[in-house]
Coordinates of C-alpha atoms in Angstrom, one line a residue:
M1 CA -13.6 -6.9 -6.2
K2 CA -11.3 -5.1 -8.6
K3 CA -13.1 -1.9 -7.9
T4 CA -12.7 -2.4 -4.2
L5 CA -9.0 -3.2 -4.5
L6 CA -8.5 -0.2 -6.8
F7 CA -10.2 2.1 -4.4
G8 CA -8.3 0.7 -1.5
S9 CA -4.9 1.1 -3.2
A10 CA -5.8 4.6 -4.3
L11 CA -6.9 5.5 -0.8
L12 CA -3.8 4.2 0.8
L13 CA -1.5 5.9 -1.7
A14 CA -3.4 9.1 -1.3
V15 CA -3.3 9.0 2.4
T16 CA 0.5 8.2 2.2
A17 CA 0.9 11.3 0.0
A18 CA -1.2 13.4 2.3
V19 CA 0.8 12.3 5.4
A20 CA 4.1 13.0 3.6
Q21 CA 2.9 16.5 2.8
T22 CA 1.7 17.1 6.4
N23 CA 3.9 19.6 8.1
A24 CA 5.7 19.1 11.3
P25 CA 6.6 21.3 14.3
P26 CA 10.1 22.7 15.0
P27 CA 12.7 20.2 16.1
P28 CA 13.7 19.6 19.7
H29 CA 16.5 21.5 21.4
G30 CA 17.0 18.9 24.1
P31 CA 15.7 15.6 25.6
G32 CA 12.0 15.4 25.8
G33 CA 11.5 18.1 23.0
P34 CA 9.0 17.9 20.1
P35 CA 9.7 15.8 17.1
E36 CA 11.9 17.0 14.3
M37 CA 10.7 19.5 11.7
R38 CA 9.9 17.9 8.4
G39 CA 8.2 20.7 6.6
H40 CA 6.6 24.1 6.8
G41 CA 4.8 24.0 10.1
G42 CA 1.3 22.7 11.0
P43 CA 0.4 19.4 12.5
P44 CA 3.2 17.2 13.7
G45 CA 4.0 14.0 11.9
E46 CA 3.2 12.0 15.0
F47 CA -0.3 13.5 14.9
M48 CA -1.6 14.0 11.4
G49 CA -0.2 10.8 10.2
G50 CA -1.9 11.1 13.1
I51 CA -0.7 10.5 16.5
D52 CA -0.2 7.5 14.4
G53 CA 3.6 7.5 14.5
R54 CA 5.5 6.8 17.7
T55 CA 3.8 4.6 20.2
V56 CA 3.1 6.2 23.6
T57 CA 1.6 4.1 26.4
G58 CA 0.2 5.1 29.8
S59 CA -1.0 8.6 28.7
P60 CA -4.5 8.3 27.3
F61 CA -6.4 11.3 26.0
S62 CA -8.8 12.5 23.4
A63 CA -9.1 15.9 21.7
Q64 CA -10.1 18.0 18.7
I65 CA -7.5 19.2 16.1
V66 CA -8.0 22.5 14.4
S67 CA -5.5 23.1 11.6
T68 CA -5.6 26.2 9.4
S69 CA -3.4 27.6 6.7
T70 CA -3.4 30.8 4.8
Q71 CA -1.4 31.4 1.6
T72 CA -1.1 34.9 0.1
L73 CA -1.1 35.1 -3.7
S74 CA 0.8 37.6 -5.9
D75 CA -2.4 39.6 -6.5
G76 CA -3.0 40.0 -2.7
S77 CA -5.8 37.4 -2.5
H78 CA -5.6 34.5 -0.1
I79 CA -6.2 30.8 -0.1
N80 CA -7.5 29.6 3.2
R81 CA -7.8 25.9 4.3
N82 CA -9.2 24.5 7.4
V83 CA -9.0 20.9 8.6
N84 CA -10.8 19.6 11.7
S85 CA -10.1 16.2 13.2
T86 CA -11.0 14.1 16.2
V87 CA -8.2 12.2 17.8
A88 CA -7.7 9.7 20.7
R89 CA -5.1 7.5 22.2
D90 CA -5.6 4.8 24.9
S91 CA -3.3 3.6 27.6
Q92 CA -2.0 0.8 25.3
G93 CA -0.8 3.3 22.7
R94 CA -3.6 2.6 20.2
T95 CA -4.6 5.7 18.2
Y96 CA -7.7 6.9 16.4
R97 CA -8.1 9.9 14.1
Q98 CA -11.3 10.9 12.2
Q99 CA -10.9 13.6 9.6
T100 CA -13.1 15.0 6.9
M101 CA -11.3 16.3 3.8
D102 CA -12.0 17.3 0.3
S103 CA -9.0 15.5 -1.1
L104 CA -6.4 12.9 -0.2
G105 CA -3.1 14.1 -1.4
P106 CA -3.1 14.3 -5.2
V107 CA -6.3 12.2 -5.5
S108 CA -9.4 14.3 -5.6
T109 CA -12.3 12.6 -3.8
G110 CA -14.9 15.4 -3.8
A111 CA -16.1 17.3 -0.9
G112 CA -16.7 16.1 2.6
K113 CA -15.1 12.6 2.5
T114 CA -14.7 11.2 6.1
V115 CA -11.6 9.0 6.7
V116 CA -10.7 7.2 9.9
F117 CA -7.1 6.2 10.7
L118 CA -6.6 3.4 13.3
R119 CA -3.2 2.3 14.5
D120 CA -2.9 -0.6 16.9
P121 CA 0.6 -1.3 18.1
V122 CA -0.7 -4.2 20.2
A123 CA -2.1 -6.1 17.2
H124 CA 0.6 -4.6 14.9
T125 CA -2.1 -3.4 12.5
S126 CA -3.3 -0.2 11.0
H127 CA -6.4 0.6 9.1
V128 CA -7.4 3.5 6.8
I129 CA -11.2 3.5 6.7
S130 CA -13.4 5.4 4.2
M131 CA -16.6 5.9 6.0
D132 CA -18.4 6.9 2.8
S133 CA -17.7 3.7 0.9
K134 CA -17.6 1.5 4.1
T135 CA -14.2 0.1 3.0
A136 CA -11.0 -0.3 5.1
V137 CA -7.4 -0.9 4.0
L138 CA -5.6 -3.1 6.4
S139 CA -1.8 -2.9 6.7
H140 CA 0.5 -4.9 9.0
M141 CA 3.0 -3.1 11.2
P142 CA 6.5 -4.5 11.7
E143 CA 7.0 -5.7 15.3
R144 CA 9.6 -3.5 16.9
Q145 CA 12.3 -5.1 19.0
R146 CA 12.5 -4.0 22.6
G147 CA 15.7 -3.0 24.2
P148 CA 19.0 -2.0 22.6
R149 CA 19.4 -5.5 21.1
G150 CA 15.8 -6.6 21.1
N151 CA 15.9 -8.5 24.4
G152 CA 15.0 -5.8 26.8
P153 CA 11.8 -5.8 28.9
P154 CA 8.8 -3.9 27.6
P155 CA 8.1 -0.5 29.1
P156 CA 5.4 -0.5 31.8
Q157 CA 2.0 0.3 30.3
N158 CA 1.1 2.7 33.1
A159 CA 4.0 5.0 32.6
P160 CA 4.5 7.6 29.8
Q161 CA 7.6 6.9 27.7
A162 CA 10.1 9.7 27.3
E163 CA 11.0 11.1 23.9
N164 CA 14.7 11.7 23.6
R165 CA 15.4 12.6 20.0
T166 CA 17.7 15.5 19.4
R167 CA 19.3 17.0 16.3
P168 CA 22.1 19.6 15.8
Q169 CA 21.1 23.2 15.1
R170 CA 21.0 23.9 11.4
K171 CA 22.9 26.7 9.7
G172 CA 20.9 30.0 9.7
E173 CA 18.8 28.9 12.7
T174 CA 18.3 30.5 16.0
V175 CA 16.5 28.7 18.8
E176 CA 14.7 30.5 21.6
S177 CA 13.0 29.0 24.6
L178 CA 9.6 30.5 25.4
G179 CA 9.2 28.9 28.8
S180 CA 6.3 26.9 30.0
Q181 CA 2.6 27.7 30.3
M182 CA -0.8 26.0 30.7
M183 CA -2.5 25.3 27.3
E184 CA -5.9 23.6 27.0
G185 CA -5.4 22.2 30.5
V186 CA -1.9 20.7 30.1
M187 CA 1.5 22.2 30.7
A188 CA 3.5 22.9 27.6
D189 CA 7.0 24.0 26.8
G190 CA 7.4 26.6 24.1
T191 CA 10.2 26.9 21.5
R192 CA 10.6 29.4 18.7
I193 CA 12.9 28.7 15.8
T194 CA 13.8 31.3 13.3
H195 CA 15.4 30.2 10.0
T196 CA 17.1 32.8 7.9
I197 CA 17.9 32.5 4.3
A198 CA 20.5 35.0 3.2
A199 CA 19.9 37.2 0.2
G200 CA 20.9 35.4 -3.0
A201 CA 21.1 31.9 -1.4
I202 CA 18.2 30.6 -3.5
G203 CA 17.9 33.4 -6.0
N204 CA 16.0 35.6 -3.4
E205 CA 16.5 39.3 -3.8
H206 CA 16.1 40.0 -0.1
E207 CA 16.8 38.0 3.1
L208 CA 14.0 35.6 4.0
K209 CA 12.9 34.6 7.5
S210 CA 10.6 31.8 8.5
V211 CA 9.5 31.5 12.1
S212 CA 8.2 28.3 13.8
E213 CA 6.6 28.3 17.3
T214 CA 5.8 25.1 19.0
W215 CA 4.2 24.3 22.4
Y216 CA 5.0 20.7 23.4
S217 CA 3.5 18.7 26.3
K218 CA 6.0 16.3 27.9
D219 CA 3.1 14.7 29.8
L220 CA 1.1 13.9 26.6
Q221 CA 4.3 13.6 24.5
T222 CA 2.7 15.6 21.7
V223 CA 2.5 19.1 20.3
V224 CA -0.4 21.1 21.7
M225 CA 0.0 24.1 19.4
S226 CA 2.3 25.1 16.6
K227 CA 2.4 28.1 14.3
H228 CA 4.6 28.6 11.3
T229 CA 5.0 31.6 9.1
D230 CA 7.1 31.7 5.9
P231 CA 7.0 34.5 3.3
R232 CA 7.1 31.8 0.5
M233 CA 4.3 29.6 1.9
G234 CA 2.1 31.7 4.2
E235 CA 1.0 30.9 7.7
S236 CA -0.2 27.6 9.2
I237 CA -1.5 26.9 12.7
F238 CA -2.1 23.6 14.4
K239 CA -3.9 23.4 17.7
L240 CA -5.3 20.7 20.0
T241 CA -8.5 21.8 21.7
N242 CA -10.9 20.2 24.2
I243 CA -8.3 17.8 25.6
Q244 CA -9.8 15.1 27.8
R245 CA -7.3 13.0 29.9
T246 CA -9.7 10.1 30.5
E247 CA -9.5 6.7 28.9
P248 CA -11.3 6.8 25.5
D249 CA -14.1 4.4 24.6
A250 CA -12.4 1.1 23.5
T251 CA -14.8 0.8 20.5
L252 CA -13.1 3.8 18.8
F253 CA -10.1 1.6 18.1
Q254 CA -12.1 -1.1 16.3
V255 CA -13.2 -1.3 12.7
P256 CA -16.9 -0.5 12.7
S257 CA -19.3 -3.2 11.8
G258 CA -20.5 -3.2 8.2
V259 CA -17.1 -2.0 6.9
K260 CA -15.4 -4.3 4.3
V261 CA -11.7 -4.8 5.1
V262 CA -9.2 -5.2 2.2
E263 CA -5.7 -6.2 3.0
H264 CA -3.1 -4.0 1.4
G265 CA -0.9 -5.9 -1.1
R266 CA -3.1 -8.9 -1.5
G267 CA -5.4 -9.3 -4.5
R268 CA -7.6 -11.9 -2.9

């Protein structure tokens, strides 16, 4: 039991660290835009945490995520990382993400560890499942109040919910609309944000520019593709592929049989 609890806690902490390090797309420049930038490009927080963040109902889909990053070292060599995931969301807003990784945040787990993230806003639970050890860490989600004071009616389950977060433009940023285009079978709106750091601002000898490009689907309410380049960090690309707009198999959102569930924060 102690070993199981120790593994569960380590897995949860590692996943939390990994999600915190996950990079997000550029911020919105108006209602319905993509989520706010939290890092240096790559998968959005709503997705790689996964699509595990904000609840979206009435817009089911499944897809593959391809995420790549390239870092250039001082000797001219490169560090390349690739992460492939399978994701799904049903009409009730439940989400599924399966990902194979060689490490979870700061905790090395060896090569090829498969982890499944389940988020169920209906049951107010989330699970982090190690498919290799057949162990799941259960956490309880707080019940969000509906309406401005918690007494409003719930949104209809057959209608996508609008994302209306905005933020002021930051100093040194320029925002450019790239228009709309079809990507992977869905219409997406493009935004390019260029952030300039003046010479000497952080001890840099020359001016630095980082560029983030994001393509956001209002219909799916998620980022379809994002690309970030930064001379300090390298380049990262996040892409949704093979998007299917049908209702996913309901069994995806259930803990598989034979998996032992350990409740986070409880020793017994």
